[in-house]
Tab-separated table of C-alpha atoms and ligand atoms in Angstrom:
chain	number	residue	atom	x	y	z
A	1	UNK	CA	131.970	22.515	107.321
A	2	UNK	CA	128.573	21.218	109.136
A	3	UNK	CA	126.270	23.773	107.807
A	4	UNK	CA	127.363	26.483	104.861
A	5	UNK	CA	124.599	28.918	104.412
A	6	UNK	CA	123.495	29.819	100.618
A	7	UNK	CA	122.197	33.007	100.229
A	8	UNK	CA	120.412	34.147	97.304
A	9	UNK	CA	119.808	30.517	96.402
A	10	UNK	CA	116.781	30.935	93.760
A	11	UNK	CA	119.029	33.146	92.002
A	12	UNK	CA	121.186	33.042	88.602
A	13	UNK	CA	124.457	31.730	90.795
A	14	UNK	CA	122.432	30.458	93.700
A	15	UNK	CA	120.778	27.695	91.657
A	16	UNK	CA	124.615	26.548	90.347
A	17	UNK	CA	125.921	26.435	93.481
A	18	UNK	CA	123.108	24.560	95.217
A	19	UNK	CA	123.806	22.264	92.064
A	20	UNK	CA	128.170	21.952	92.661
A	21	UNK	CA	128.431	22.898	96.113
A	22	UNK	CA	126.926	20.588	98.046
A	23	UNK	CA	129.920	18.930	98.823
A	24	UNK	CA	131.544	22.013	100.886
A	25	UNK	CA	129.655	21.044	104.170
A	26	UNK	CA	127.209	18.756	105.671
A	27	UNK	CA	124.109	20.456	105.389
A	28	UNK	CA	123.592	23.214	103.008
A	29	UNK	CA	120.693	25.726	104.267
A	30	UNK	CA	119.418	27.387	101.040
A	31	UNK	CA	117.549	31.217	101.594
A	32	UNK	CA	116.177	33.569	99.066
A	33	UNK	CA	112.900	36.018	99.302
A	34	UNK	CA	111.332	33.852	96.540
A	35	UNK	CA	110.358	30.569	96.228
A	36	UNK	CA	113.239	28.016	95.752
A	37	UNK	CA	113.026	24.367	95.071
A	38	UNK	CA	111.672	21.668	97.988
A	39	UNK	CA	114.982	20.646	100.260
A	40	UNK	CA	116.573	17.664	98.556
A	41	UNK	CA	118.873	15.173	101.187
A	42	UNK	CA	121.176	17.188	103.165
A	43	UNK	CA	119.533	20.222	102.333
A	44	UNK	CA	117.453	23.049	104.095
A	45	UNK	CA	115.445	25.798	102.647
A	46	UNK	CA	114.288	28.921	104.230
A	47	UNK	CA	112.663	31.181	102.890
A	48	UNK	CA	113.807	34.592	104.394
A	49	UNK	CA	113.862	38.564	103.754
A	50	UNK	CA	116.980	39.960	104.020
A	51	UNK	CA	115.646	42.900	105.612
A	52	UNK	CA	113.973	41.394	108.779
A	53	UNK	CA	116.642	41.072	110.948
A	54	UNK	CA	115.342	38.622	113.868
A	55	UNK	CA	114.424	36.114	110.566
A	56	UNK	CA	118.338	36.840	109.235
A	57	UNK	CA	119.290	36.206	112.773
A	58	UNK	CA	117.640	33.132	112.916
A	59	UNK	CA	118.891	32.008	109.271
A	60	UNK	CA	122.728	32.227	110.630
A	61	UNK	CA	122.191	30.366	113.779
A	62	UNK	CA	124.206	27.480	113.497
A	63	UNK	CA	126.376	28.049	109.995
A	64	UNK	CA	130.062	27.870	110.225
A	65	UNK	CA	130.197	29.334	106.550
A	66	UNK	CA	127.684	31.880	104.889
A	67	UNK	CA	128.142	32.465	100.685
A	68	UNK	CA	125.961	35.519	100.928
A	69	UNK	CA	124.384	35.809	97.052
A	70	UNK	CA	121.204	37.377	97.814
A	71	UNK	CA	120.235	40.875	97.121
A	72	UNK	CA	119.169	43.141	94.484
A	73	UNK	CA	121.940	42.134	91.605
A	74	UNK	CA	120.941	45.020	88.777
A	75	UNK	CA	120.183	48.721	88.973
A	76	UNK	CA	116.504	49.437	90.774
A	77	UNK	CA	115.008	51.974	92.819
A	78	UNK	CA	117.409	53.383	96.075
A	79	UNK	CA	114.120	51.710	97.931
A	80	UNK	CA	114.723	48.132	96.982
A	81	UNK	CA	118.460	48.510	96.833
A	82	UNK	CA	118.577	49.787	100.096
A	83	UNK	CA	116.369	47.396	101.824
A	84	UNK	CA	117.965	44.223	100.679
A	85	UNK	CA	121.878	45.376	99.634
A	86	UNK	CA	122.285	47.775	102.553
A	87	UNK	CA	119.763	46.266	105.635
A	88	UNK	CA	120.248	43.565	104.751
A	89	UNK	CA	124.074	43.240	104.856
A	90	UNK	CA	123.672	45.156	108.213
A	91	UNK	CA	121.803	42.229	109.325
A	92	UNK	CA	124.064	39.461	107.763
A	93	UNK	CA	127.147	40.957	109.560
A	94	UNK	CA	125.079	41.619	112.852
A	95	UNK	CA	123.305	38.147	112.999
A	96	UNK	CA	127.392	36.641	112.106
A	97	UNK	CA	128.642	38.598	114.898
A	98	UNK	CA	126.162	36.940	117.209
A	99	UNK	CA	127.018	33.568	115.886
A	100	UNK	CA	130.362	32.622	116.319
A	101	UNK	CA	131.611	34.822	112.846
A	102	UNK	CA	131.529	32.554	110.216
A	103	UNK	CA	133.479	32.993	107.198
A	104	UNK	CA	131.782	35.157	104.385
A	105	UNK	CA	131.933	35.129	100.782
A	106	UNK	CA	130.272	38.485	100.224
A	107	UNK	CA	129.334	38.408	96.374
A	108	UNK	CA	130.220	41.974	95.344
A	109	UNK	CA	130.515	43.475	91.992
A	110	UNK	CA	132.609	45.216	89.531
A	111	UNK	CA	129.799	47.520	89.552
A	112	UNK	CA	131.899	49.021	92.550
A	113	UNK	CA	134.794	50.021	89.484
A	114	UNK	CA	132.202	50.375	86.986
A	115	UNK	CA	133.726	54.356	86.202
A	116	UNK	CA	137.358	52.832	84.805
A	117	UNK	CA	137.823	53.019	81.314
A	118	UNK	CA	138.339	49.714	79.852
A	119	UNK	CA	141.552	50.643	78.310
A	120	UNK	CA	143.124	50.401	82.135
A	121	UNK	CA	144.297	47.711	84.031
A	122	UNK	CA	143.371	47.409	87.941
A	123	UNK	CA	144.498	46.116	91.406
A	124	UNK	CA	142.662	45.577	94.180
A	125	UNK	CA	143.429	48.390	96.176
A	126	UNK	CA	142.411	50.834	93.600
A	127	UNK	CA	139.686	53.665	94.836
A	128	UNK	CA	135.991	52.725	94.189
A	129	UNK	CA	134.505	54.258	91.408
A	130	UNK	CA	130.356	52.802	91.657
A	131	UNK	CA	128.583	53.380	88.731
A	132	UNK	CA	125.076	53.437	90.215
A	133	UNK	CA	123.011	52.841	93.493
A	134	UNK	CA	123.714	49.346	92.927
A	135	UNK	CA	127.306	49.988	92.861
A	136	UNK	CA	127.119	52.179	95.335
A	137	UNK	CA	125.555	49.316	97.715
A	138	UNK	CA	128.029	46.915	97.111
A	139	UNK	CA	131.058	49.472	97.912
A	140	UNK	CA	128.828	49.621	101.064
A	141	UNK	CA	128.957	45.533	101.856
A	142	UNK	CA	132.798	45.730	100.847
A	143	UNK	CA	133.168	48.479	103.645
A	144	UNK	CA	131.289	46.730	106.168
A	145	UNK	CA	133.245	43.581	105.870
A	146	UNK	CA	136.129	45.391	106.405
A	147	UNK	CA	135.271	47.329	109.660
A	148	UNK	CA	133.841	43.602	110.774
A	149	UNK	CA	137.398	41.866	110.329
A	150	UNK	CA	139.402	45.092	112.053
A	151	UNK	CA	136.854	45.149	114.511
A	152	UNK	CA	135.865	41.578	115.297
A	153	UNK	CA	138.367	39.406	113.152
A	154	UNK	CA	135.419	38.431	111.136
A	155	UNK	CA	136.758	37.084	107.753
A	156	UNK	CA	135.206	37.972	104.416
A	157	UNK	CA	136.132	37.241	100.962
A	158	UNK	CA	135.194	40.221	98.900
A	159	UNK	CA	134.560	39.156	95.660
A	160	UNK	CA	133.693	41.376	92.845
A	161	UNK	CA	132.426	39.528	90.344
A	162	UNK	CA	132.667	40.580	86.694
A	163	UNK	CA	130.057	38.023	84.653
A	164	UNK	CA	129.472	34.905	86.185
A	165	UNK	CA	127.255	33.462	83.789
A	166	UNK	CA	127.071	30.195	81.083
A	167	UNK	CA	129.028	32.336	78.784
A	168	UNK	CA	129.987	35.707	77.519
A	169	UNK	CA	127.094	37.187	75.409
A	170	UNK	CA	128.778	40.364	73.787
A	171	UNK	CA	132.269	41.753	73.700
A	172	UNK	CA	132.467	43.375	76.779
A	173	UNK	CA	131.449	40.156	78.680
A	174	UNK	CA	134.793	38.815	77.037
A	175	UNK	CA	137.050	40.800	79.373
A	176	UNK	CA	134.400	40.391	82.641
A	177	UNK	CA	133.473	36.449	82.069
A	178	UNK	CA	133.995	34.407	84.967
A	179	UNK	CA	133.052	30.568	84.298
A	180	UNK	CA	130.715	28.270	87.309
A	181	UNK	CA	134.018	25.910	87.179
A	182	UNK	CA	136.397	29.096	88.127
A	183	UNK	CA	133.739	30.655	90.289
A	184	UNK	CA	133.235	26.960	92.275
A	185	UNK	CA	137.055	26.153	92.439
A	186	UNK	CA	137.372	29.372	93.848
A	187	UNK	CA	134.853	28.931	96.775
A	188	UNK	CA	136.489	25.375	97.587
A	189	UNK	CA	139.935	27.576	98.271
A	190	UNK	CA	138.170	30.407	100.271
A	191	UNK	CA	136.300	27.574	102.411
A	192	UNK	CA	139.316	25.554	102.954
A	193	UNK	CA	141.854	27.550	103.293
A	194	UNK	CA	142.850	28.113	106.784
A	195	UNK	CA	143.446	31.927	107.600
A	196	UNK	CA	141.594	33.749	105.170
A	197	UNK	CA	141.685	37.665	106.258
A	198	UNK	CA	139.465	39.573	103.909
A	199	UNK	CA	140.901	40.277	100.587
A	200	UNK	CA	139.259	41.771	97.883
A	201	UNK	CA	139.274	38.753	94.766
A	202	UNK	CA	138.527	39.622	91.439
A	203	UNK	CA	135.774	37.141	90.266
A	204	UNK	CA	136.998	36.448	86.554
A	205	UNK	CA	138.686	33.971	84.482
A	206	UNK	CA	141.499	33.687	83.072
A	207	UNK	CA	140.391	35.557	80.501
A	208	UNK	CA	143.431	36.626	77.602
A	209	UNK	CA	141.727	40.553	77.112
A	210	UNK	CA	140.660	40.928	80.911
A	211	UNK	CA	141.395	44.418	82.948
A	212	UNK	CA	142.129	42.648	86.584
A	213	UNK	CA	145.386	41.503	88.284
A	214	UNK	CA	144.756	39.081	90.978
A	215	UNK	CA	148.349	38.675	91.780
A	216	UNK	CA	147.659	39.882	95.376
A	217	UNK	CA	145.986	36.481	96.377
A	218	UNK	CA	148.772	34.399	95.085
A	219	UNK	CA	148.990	32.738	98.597
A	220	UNK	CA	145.708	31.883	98.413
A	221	UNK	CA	146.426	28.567	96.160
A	222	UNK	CA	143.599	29.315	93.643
A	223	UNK	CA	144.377	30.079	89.611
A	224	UNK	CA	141.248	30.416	87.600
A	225	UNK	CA	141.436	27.698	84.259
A	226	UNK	CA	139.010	29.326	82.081
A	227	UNK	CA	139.413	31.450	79.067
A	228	UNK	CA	136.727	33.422	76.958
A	229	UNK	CA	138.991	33.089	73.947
A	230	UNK	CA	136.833	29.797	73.359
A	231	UNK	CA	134.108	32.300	72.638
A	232	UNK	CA	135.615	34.771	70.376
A	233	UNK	CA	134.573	33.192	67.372
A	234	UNK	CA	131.024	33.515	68.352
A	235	UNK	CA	131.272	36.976	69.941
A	236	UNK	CA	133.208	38.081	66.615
A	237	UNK	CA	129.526	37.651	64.717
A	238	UNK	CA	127.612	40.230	66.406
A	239	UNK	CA	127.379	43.760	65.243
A	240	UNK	CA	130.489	46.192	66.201
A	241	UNK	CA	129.640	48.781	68.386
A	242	UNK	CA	129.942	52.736	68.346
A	243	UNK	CA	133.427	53.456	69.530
A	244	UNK	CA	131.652	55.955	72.303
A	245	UNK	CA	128.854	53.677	73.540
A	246	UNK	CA	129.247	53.121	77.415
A	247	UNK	CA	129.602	49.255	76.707
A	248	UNK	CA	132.646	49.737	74.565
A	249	UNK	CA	134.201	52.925	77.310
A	250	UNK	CA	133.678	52.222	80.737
A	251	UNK	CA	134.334	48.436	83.136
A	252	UNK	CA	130.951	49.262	84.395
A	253	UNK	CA	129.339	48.853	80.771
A	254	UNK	CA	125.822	50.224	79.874
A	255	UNK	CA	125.560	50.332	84.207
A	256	UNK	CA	127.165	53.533	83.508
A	257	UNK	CA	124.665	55.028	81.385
A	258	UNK	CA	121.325	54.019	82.913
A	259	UNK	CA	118.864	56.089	84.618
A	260	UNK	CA	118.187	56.659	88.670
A	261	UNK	CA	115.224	54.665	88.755
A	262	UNK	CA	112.213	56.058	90.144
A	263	UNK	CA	109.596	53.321	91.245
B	1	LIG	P1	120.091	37.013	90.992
B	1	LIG	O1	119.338	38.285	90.912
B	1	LIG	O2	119.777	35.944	89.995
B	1	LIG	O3	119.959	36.384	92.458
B	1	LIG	C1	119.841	37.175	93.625
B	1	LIG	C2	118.823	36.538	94.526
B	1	LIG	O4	118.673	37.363	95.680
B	1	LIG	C3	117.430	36.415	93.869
B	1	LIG	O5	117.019	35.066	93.839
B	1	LIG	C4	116.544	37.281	94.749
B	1	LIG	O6	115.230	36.747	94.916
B	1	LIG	C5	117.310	37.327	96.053
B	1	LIG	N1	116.943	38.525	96.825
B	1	LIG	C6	116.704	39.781	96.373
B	1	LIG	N2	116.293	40.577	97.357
B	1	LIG	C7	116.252	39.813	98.487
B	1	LIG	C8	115.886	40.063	99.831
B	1	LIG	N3	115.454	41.266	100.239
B	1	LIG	N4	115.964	39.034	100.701
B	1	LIG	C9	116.381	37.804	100.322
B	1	LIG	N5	116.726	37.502	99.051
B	1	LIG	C10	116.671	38.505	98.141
B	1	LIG	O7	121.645	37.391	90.920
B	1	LIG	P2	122.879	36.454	90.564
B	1	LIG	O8	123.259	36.695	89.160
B	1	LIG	O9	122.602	35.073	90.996
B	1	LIG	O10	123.999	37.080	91.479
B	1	LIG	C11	124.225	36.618	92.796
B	1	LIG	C12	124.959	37.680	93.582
B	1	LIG	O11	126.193	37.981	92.941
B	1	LIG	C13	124.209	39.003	93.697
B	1	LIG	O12	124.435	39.544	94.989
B	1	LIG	C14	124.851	39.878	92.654
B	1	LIG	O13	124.781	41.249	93.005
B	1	LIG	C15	126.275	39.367	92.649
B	1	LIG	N6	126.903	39.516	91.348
B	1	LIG	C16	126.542	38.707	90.312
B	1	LIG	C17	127.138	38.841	89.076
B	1	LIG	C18	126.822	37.914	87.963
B	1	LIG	O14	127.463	38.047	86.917
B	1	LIG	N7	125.895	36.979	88.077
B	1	LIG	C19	128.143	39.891	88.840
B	1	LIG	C20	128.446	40.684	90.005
B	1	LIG	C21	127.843	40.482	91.213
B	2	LIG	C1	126.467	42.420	88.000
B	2	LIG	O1	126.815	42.933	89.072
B	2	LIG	C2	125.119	41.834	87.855
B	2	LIG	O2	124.673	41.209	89.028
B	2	LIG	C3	125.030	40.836	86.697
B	2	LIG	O3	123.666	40.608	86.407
B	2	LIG	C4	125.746	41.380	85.462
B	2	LIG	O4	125.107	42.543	85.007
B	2	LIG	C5	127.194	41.686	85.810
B	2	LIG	O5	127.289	42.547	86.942
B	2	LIG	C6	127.966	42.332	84.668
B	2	LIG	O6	128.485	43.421	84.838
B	2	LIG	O7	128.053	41.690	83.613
């Protein structure tokens, strides 16, 4: 690519790829509502909100590939979810549509399945079942890039990510994990690959106890390497939990049990 767009690029999984990606295009343009690091060679950083939609509109102007990671990525007031997950996808899509559609990586969430008891095991194609207004929002991006690609033939990979962190920190985390070498081998196949549509990917490892069967992207080249078996040992120390505590029950976790927030 010439210019792959990094949303969300002060964040958690922003700052990693800005770290792994670099070689995926050119330039990399780096956005986020806070403050990010001072453009190193090759880079550019914008600051931008993603609910002002001439400065989105701006921000896409001259990306042939957008990994759209910004937005509100926990439970928070409908206000700030709606403003960032919900306008602000509405202005990602618009401002793409403008430019030429490039390809998408729209970082959903299992959040979006949260309501499935852990004891099942899921396709893609199963029916949403949010467990919050955060959830809720990133149903809402999934939908959108689907009316975009019947519509306009925009393509979108719709990734629900389970964990993407260092490591699993407690037992549910053991089934959701999804290591920064799976998640960036992962974007190297969507960004390469040459007709991409706009599948829904499970964003996990290859995790022994995990609840999601990618088998539906099989032509897509890409087999996660990573296990959170490495971790059991160390997961195995902390305290069991109470055999009806959300964590333990539902895919969503303790996301099933919080509150509406309220300012
Ligand atoms: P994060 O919260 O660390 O990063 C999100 C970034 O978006 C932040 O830097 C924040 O400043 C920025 N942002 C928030 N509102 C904005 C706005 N109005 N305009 C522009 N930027 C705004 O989250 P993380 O962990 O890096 O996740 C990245 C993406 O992946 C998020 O969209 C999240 O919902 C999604 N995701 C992450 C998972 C994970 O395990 N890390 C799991 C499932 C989904
Ligand atoms: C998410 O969607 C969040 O963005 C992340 O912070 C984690 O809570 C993750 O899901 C998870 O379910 O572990």
């Amino acid at each position: 690519m010439e210019r792959l767009l990094i949303t969300g690029a002060a964040g958690n999984v922003g700052r990693m790829a800005r770290e792994r990606l670099s070689h995926l295009a050119n330039v990399i343009r780096l956005s986020d509502i806070s403050e990010m690091e001072p453009a190193k060679a090759n880079e550019e950083v914008i600051q931008c909100d993603l609910s002002d939609a001439a400065a989105v509109d701006a921000l896409v102007e001259g990306c042939d590939g957008i990994l759209h990671l910004g937005g509100v990525s926990v439970e928070r007031t409908y206000d700030l979810i709606e403003a960032a997950n919900i306008r602000g996808v509405h202005n990602l899509y618009e401002a793409a549509r403008a430019h030429g559609m490039p390809r998408i990586v729209f970082a959903s969430s299992n959040h979006t399945i949260g309501f499935y008891p852990q004891s099942e095991r899921l396709t893609a194609d199963v029916p949403t079942r949010p467990d919050g207004w955060y959830g809720v929002s990133k149903v809402f991006g999934e939908e959108v890039a689907k009316m975009y690609h019947a519509k306009f033939g925009q393509e979108t990979a719709r990734l629900r990510i389970g964990s993407c962190f260092e490591k699993p920190v407690d037992r549910r985390m053991m089934a959701t994990w999804f290591s920064y070498d799976d998640f960036c081998s992962l974007m190297e196949r969507i960004f390469n690959v040459p007709k991409l549509g706009c599948p829904v990917i499970w964003g996990a490892s290859a995790n022994s106890c995990g609840w999601w069967d990618n088998s539906h992207i099989n032509w897509l080249g890409w087999a996660p390497k990573d296990n959170s078996e490495i971790f059991r040992e160390e997961i195995e120390k902390l305290p069991q939990r109470p055999s009806d505590a959300p964590d333990v029950l539902w895919q969503g976790g303790k996301f099933t049990s919080g509150p509406i927030f309220k300012d």
